[in-house]
Tab-separated table of N, CA and C in Angstrom:
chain	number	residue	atom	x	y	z
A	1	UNK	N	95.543	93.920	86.623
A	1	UNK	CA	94.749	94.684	87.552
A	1	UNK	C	93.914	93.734	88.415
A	2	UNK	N	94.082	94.134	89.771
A	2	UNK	CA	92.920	93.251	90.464
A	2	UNK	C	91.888	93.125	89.988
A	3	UNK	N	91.005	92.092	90.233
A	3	UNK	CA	89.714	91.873	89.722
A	3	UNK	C	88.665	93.056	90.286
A	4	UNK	N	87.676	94.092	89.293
A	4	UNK	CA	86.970	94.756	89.667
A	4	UNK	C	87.659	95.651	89.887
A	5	UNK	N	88.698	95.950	89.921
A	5	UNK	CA	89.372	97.333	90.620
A	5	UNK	C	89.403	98.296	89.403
A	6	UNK	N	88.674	99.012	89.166
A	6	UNK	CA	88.688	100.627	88.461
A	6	UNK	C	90.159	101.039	88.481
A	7	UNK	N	90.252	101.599	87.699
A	7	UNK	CA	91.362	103.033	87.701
A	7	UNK	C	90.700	104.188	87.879
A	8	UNK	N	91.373	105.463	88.532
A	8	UNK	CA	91.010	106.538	88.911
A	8	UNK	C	91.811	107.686	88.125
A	9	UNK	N	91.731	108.199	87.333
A	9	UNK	CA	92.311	109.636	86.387
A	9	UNK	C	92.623	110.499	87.174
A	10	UNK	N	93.699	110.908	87.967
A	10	UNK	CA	94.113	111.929	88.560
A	10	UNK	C	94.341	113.185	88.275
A	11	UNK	N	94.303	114.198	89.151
A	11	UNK	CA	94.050	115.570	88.647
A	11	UNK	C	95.206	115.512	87.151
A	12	UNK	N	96.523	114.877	87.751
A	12	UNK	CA	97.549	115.153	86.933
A	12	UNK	C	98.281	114.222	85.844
A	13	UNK	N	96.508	113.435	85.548
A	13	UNK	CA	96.380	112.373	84.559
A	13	UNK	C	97.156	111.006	84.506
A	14	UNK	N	98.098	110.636	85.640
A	14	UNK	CA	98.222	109.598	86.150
A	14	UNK	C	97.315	108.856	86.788
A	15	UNK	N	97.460	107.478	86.111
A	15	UNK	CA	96.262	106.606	86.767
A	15	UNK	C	96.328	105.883	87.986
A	16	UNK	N	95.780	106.009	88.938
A	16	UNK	CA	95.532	105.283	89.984
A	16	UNK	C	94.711	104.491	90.313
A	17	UNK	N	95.092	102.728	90.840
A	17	UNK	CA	94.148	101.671	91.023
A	17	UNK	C	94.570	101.079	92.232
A	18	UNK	N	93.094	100.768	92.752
A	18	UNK	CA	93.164	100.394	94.588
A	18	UNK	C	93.787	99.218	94.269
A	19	UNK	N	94.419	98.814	95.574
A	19	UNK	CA	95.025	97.584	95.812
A	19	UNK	C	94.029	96.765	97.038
A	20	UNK	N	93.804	97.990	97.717
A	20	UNK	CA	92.702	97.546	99.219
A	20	UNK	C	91.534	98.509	99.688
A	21	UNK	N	90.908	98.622	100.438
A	21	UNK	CA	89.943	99.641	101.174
A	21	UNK	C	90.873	100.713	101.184
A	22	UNK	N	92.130	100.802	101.543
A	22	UNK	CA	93.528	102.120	102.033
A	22	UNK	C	94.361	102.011	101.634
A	23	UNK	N	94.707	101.688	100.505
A	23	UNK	CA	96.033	101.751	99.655
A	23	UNK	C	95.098	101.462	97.857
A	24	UNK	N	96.525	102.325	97.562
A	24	UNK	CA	96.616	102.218	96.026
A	24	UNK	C	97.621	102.320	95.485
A	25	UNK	N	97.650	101.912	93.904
A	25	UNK	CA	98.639	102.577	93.322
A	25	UNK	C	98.973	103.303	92.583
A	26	UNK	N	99.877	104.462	92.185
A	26	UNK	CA	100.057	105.596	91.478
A	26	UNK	C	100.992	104.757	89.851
A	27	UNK	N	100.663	104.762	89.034
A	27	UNK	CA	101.173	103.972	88.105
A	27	UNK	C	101.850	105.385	87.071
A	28	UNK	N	103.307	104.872	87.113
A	28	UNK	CA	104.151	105.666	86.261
A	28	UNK	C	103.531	105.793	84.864
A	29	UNK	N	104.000	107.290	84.036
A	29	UNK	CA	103.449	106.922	82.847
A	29	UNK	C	105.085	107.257	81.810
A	30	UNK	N	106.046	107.211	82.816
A	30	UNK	CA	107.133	107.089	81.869
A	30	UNK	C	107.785	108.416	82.151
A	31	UNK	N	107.294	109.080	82.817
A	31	UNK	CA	108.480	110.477	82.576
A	31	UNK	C	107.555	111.478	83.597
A	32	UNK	N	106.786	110.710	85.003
A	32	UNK	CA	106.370	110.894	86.506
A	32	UNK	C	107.741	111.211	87.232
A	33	UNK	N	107.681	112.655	87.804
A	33	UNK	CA	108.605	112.838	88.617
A	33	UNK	C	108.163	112.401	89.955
A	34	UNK	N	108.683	112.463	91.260
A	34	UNK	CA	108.110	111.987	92.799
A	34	UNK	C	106.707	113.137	93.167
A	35	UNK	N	106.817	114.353	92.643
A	35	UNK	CA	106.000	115.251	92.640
A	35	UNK	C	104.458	114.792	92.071
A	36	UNK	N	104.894	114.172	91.263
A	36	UNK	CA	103.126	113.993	90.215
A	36	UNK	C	102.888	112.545	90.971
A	37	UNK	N	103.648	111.622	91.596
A	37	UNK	CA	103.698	110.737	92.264
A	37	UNK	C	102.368	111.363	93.677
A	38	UNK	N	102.833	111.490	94.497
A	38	UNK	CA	101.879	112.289	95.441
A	38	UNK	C	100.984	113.498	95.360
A	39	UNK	N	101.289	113.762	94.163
A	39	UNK	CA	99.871	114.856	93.477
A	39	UNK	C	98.687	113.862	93.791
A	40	UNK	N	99.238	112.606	92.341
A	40	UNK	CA	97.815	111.661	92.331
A	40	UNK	C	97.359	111.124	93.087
A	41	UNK	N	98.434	110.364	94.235
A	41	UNK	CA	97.818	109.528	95.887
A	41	UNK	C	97.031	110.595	96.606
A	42	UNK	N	97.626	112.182	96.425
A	42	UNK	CA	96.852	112.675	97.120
A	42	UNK	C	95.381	112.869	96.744
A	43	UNK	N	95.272	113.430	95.450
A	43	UNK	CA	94.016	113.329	94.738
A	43	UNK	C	92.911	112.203	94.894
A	44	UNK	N	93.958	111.347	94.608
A	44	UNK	CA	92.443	110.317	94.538
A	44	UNK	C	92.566	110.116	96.220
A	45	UNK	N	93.079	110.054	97.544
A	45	UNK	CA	92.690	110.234	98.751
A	45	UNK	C	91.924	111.154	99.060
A	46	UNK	N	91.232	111.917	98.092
A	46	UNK	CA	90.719	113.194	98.489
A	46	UNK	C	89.349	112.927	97.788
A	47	UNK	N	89.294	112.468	96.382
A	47	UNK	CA	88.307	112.394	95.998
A	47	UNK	C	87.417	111.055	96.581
A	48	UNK	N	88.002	109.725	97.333
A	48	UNK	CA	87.811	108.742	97.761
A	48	UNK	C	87.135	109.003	99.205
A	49	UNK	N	87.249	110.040	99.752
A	49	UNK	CA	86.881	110.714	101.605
A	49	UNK	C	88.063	110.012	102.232
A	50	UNK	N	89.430	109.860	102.139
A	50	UNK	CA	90.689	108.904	102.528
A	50	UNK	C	91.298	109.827	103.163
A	51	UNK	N	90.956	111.201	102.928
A	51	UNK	CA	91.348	112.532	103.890
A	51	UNK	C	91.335	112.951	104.795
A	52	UNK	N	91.116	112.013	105.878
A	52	UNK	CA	90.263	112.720	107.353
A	52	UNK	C	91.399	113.579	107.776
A	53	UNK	N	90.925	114.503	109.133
A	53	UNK	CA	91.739	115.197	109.837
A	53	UNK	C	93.304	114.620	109.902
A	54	UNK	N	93.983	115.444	109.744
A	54	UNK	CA	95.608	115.377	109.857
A	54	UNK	C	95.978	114.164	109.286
A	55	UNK	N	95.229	113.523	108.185
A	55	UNK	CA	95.730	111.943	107.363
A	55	UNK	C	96.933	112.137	106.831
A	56	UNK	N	97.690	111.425	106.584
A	56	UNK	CA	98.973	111.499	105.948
A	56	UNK	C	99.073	110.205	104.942
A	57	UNK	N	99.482	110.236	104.048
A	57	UNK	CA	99.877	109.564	102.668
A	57	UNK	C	101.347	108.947	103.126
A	58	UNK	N	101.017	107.324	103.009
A	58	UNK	CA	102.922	106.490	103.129
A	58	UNK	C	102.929	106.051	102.253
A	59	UNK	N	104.097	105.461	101.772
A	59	UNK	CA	104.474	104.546	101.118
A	59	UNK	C	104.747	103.377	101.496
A	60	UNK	N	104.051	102.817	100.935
A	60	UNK	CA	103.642	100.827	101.436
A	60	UNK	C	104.920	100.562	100.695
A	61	UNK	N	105.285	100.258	99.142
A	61	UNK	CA	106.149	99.867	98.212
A	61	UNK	C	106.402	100.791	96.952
A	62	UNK	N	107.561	100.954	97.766
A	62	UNK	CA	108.375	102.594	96.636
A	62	UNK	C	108.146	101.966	95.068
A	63	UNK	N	108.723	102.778	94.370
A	63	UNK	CA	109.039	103.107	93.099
A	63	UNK	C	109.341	101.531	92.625
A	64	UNK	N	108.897	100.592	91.903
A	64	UNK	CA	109.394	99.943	91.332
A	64	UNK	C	108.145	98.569	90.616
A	65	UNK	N	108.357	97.507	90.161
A	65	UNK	CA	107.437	96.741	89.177
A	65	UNK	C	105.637	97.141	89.610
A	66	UNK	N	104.906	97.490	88.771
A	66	UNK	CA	103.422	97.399	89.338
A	66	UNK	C	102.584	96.180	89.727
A	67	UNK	N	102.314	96.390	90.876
A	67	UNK	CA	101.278	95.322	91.725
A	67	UNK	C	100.001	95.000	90.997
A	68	UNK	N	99.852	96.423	90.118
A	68	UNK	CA	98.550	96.102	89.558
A	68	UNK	C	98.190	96.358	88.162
A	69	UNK	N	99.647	96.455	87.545
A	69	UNK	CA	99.602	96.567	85.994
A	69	UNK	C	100.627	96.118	85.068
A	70	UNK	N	100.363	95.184	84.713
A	70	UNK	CA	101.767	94.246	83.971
A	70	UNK	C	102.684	95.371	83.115
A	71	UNK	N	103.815	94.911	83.390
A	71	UNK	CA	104.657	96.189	82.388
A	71	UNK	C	105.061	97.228	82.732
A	72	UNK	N	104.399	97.770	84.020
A	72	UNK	CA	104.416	98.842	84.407
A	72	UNK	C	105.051	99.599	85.432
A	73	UNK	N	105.742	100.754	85.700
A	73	UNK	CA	105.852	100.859	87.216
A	73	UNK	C	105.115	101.339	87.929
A	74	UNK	N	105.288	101.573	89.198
A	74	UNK	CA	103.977	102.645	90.015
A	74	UNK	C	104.754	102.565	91.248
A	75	UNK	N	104.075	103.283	92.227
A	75	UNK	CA	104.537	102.985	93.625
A	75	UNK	C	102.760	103.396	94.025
A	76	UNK	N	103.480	102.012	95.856
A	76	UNK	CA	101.545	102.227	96.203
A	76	UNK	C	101.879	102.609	97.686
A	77	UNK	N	100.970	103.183	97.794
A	77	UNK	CA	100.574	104.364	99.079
A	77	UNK	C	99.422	103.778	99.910
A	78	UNK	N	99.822	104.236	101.072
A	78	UNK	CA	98.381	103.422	101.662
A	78	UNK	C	97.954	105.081	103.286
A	79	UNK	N	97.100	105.085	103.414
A	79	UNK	CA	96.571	105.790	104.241
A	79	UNK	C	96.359	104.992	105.628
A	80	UNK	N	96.341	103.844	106.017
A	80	UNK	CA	96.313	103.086	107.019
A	80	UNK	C	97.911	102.324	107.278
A	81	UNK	N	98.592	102.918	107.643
A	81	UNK	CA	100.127	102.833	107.926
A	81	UNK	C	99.931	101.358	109.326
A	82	UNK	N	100.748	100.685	109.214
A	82	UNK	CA	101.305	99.897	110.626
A	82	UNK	C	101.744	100.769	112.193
A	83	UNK	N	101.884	99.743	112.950
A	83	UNK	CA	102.547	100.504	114.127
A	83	UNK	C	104.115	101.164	113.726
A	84	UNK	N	104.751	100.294	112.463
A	84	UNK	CA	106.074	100.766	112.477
A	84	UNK	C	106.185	101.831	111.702
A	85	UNK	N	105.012	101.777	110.686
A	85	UNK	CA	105.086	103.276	109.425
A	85	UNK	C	104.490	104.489	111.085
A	86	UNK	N	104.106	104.049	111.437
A	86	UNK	CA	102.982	105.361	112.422
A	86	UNK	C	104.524	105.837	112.955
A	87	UNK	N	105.264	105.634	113.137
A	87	UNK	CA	106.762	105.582	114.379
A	87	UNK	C	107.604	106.589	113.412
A	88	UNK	N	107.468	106.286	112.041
A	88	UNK	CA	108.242	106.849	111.259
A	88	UNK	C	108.464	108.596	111.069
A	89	UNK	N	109.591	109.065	111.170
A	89	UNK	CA	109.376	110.601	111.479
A	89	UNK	C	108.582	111.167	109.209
A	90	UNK	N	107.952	112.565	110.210
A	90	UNK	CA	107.273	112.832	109.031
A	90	UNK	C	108.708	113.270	107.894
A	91	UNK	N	108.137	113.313	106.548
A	91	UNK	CA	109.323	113.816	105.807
A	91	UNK	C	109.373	115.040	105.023
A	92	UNK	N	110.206	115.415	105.105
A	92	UNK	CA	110.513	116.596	104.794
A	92	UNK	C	111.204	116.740	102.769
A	93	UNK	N	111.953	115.847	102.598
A	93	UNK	CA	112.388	115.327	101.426
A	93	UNK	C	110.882	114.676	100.318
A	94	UNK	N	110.781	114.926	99.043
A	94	UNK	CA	110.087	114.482	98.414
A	94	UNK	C	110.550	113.458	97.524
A	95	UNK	N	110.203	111.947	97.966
A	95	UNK	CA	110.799	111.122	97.286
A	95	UNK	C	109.529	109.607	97.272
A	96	UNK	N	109.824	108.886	96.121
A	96	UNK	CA	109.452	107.943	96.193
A	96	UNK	C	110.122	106.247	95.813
A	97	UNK	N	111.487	106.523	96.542
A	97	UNK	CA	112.139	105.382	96.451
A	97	UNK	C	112.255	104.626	97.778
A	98	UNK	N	112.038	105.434	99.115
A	98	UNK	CA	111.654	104.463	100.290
A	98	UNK	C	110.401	104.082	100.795
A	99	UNK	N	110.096	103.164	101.853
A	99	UNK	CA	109.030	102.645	101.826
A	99	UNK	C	109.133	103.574	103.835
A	100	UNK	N	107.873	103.685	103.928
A	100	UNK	CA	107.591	104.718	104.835
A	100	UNK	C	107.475	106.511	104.562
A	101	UNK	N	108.207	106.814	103.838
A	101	UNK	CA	108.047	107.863	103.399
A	101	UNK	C	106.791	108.195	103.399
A	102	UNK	N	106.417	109.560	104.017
A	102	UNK	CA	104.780	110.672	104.294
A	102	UNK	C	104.906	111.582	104.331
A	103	UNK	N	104.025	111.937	104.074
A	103	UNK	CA	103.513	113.387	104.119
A	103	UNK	C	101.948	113.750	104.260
A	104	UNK	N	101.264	114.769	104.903
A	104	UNK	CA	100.742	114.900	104.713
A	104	UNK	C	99.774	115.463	103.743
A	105	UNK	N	98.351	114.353	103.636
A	105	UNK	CA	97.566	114.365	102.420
A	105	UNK	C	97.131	115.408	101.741
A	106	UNK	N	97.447	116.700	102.296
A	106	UNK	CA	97.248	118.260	102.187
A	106	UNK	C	98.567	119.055	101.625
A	107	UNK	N	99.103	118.540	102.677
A	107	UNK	CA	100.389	118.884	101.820
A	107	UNK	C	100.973	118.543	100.396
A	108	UNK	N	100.847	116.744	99.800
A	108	UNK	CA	101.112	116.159	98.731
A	108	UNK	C	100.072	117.118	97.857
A	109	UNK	N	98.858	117.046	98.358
A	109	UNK	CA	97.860	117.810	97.317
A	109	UNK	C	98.585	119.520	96.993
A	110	UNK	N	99.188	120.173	97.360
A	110	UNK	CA	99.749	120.763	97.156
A	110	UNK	C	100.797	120.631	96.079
A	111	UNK	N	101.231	120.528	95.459
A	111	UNK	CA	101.896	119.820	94.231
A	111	UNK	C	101.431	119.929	93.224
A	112	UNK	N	99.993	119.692	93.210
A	112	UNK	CA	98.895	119.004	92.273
A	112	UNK	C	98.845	121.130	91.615
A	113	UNK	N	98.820	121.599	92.625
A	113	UNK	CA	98.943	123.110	92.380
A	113	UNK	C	100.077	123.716	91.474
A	114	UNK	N	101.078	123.007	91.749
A	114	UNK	CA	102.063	123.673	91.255
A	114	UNK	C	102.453	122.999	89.767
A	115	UNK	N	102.193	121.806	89.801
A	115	UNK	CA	101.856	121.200	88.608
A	115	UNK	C	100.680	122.041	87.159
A	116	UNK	N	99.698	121.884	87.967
A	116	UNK	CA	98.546	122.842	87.123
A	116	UNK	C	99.319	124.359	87.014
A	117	UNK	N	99.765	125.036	87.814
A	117	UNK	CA	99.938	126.230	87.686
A	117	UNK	C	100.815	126.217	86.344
A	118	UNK	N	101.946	125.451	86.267
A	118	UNK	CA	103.119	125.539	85.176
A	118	UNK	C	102.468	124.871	83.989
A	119	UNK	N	101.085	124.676	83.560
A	119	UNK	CA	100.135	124.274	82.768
A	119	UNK	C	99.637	125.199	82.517
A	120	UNK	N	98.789	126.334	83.018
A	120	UNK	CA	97.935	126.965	82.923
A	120	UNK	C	98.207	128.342	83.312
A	121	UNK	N	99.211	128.825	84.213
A	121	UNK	CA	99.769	130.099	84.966
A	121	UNK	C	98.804	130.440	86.106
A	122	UNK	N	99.169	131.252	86.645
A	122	UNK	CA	98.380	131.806	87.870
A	122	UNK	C	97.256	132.473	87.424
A	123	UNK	N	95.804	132.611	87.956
A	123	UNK	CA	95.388	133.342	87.897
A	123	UNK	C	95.468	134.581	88.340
């Protein structure tokens, strides 16, 4: 783990740890579908103020070794995209094996719903 960098407990108990001021990473816990993947980026973008108007959630570096946890996998997301992620069309597919892949941060948080719901049922 970077030096000083916290982990963050996500709604959907995947841990997430910053990499920068606008990126983090969502760290697999072994049996994370792409869904609980952008539950948690979205979460902790939400609980962080990383949410502004119409923000959208990318993927810096898909699915594969963790940047910030030996052993581990994760994929990391960043909220401050390049000129070439900004170019990238939005996506429609939920995945976390390419790098650019978004959605918006409202939308991913949406998930986080459907997750809890099949936990707990509808009210």
């Amino acid at each position: 783990m970077p030096a000083g960098a916290q982990p963050y407990r996500a709604i959907n108990w995947l841990y997430v740890v910053p990499v920068s001021q606008n990126s983090f990473e969502v760290i697999d816990d072994g049996r994370s579908s792409a869904k609980d993947f952008w539950c948690a980026g979205s979460d902790y973008a939400r609980a962080f103020g990383l949410d502004g108007v119409r923000k959208r959630l990318y993927i810096l570096d898909p699915l594969g070794d963790s940047k910030t946890t030996a052993g581990a996998k994760g994929v990391v997301f960043t909220v401050s995209p390049d000129d070439a992620m900004k170019n990238t069309p939005s996506s429609y597919s939920v995945s976390v094996k390419r790098r650019n892949e978004n959605l918006a941060i409202s939308h991913a948080y949406n998930f986080c719903d459907t997750l809890l719901d099949g936990v707990f049922g509808r009210f």
